[in-house]
Coordinates of C-alpha atoms in Angstrom, one line a residue:
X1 CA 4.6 8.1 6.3
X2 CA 6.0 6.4 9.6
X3 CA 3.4 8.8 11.3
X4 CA 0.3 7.1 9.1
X5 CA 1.6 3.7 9.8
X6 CA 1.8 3.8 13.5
X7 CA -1.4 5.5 13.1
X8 CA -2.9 3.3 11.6
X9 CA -1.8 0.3 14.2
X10 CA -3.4 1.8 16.9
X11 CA -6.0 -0.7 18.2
X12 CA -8.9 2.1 18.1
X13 CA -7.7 3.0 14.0
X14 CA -7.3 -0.2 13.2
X15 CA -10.7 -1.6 14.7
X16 CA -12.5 1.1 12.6
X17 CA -10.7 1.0 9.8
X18 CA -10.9 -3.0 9.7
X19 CA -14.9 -2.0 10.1
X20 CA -15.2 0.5 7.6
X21 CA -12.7 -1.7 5.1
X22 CA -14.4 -4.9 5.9
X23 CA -17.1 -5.2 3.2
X24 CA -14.5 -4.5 0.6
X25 CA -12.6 -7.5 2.1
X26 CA -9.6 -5.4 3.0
X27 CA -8.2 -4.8 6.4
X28 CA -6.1 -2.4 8.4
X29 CA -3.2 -5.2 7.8
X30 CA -3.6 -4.6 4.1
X31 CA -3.3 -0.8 3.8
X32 CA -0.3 -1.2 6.3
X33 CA 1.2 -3.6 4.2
X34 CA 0.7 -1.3 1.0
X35 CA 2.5 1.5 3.1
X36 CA 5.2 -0.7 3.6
X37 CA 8.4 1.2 3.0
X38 CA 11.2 -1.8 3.5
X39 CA 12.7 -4.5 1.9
X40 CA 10.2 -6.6 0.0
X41 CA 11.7 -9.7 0.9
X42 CA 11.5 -9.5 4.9
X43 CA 7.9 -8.5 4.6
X44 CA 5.7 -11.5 6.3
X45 CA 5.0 -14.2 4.7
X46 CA 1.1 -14.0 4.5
X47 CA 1.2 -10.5 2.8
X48 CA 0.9 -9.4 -0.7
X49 CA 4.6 -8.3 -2.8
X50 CA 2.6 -5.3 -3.8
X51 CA 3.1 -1.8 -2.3
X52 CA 3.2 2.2 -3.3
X53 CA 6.3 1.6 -4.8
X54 CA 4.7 -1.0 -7.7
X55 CA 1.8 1.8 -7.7
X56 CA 4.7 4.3 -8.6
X57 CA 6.6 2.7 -11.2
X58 CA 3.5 1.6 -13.4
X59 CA 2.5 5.0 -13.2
X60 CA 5.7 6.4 -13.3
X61 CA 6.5 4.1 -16.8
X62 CA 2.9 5.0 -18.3
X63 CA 3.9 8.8 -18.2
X64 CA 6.9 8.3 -20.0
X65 CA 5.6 5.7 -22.7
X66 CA 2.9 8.2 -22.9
X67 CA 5.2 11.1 -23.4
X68 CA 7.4 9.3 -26.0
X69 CA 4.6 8.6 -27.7
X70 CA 3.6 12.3 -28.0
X71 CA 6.9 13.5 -28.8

């Protein structure tokens, strides 16, 4: 995942994906910020609290209400 992030910072990557992203009103700084793998609380200030990991546990929870439900 380190690999995809540094990727992704690359001026060239970054310039197209911020191209390719921009009608959607997302941005390179956004995906990076979803890949973010540390602590939530020293992420910058202007960024979003939401990453792979909230992604993960709804899904993660969903599976298991569903399975209960089935069982």
């Amino acid at each position: 995942m380190n690999v995809v992030r540094d990727t992704i910072r690359n001026p060239t990557v970054k310039d197209f994906l911020n191209r390719q992203l921009g009608d959607d009103g997302l941005s390179a700084d956004d995906v990076i910020n979803f890949l973010y793998n540390g602590n939530p609380d020293s992420r910058s200030a202007n960024q979003a609290n939401f990453d792979w990991r909230n992604v993960f546990n709804f899904t993660d929870e969903t599976i298991r209400l569903f399975n209960n439900y089935m069982e």
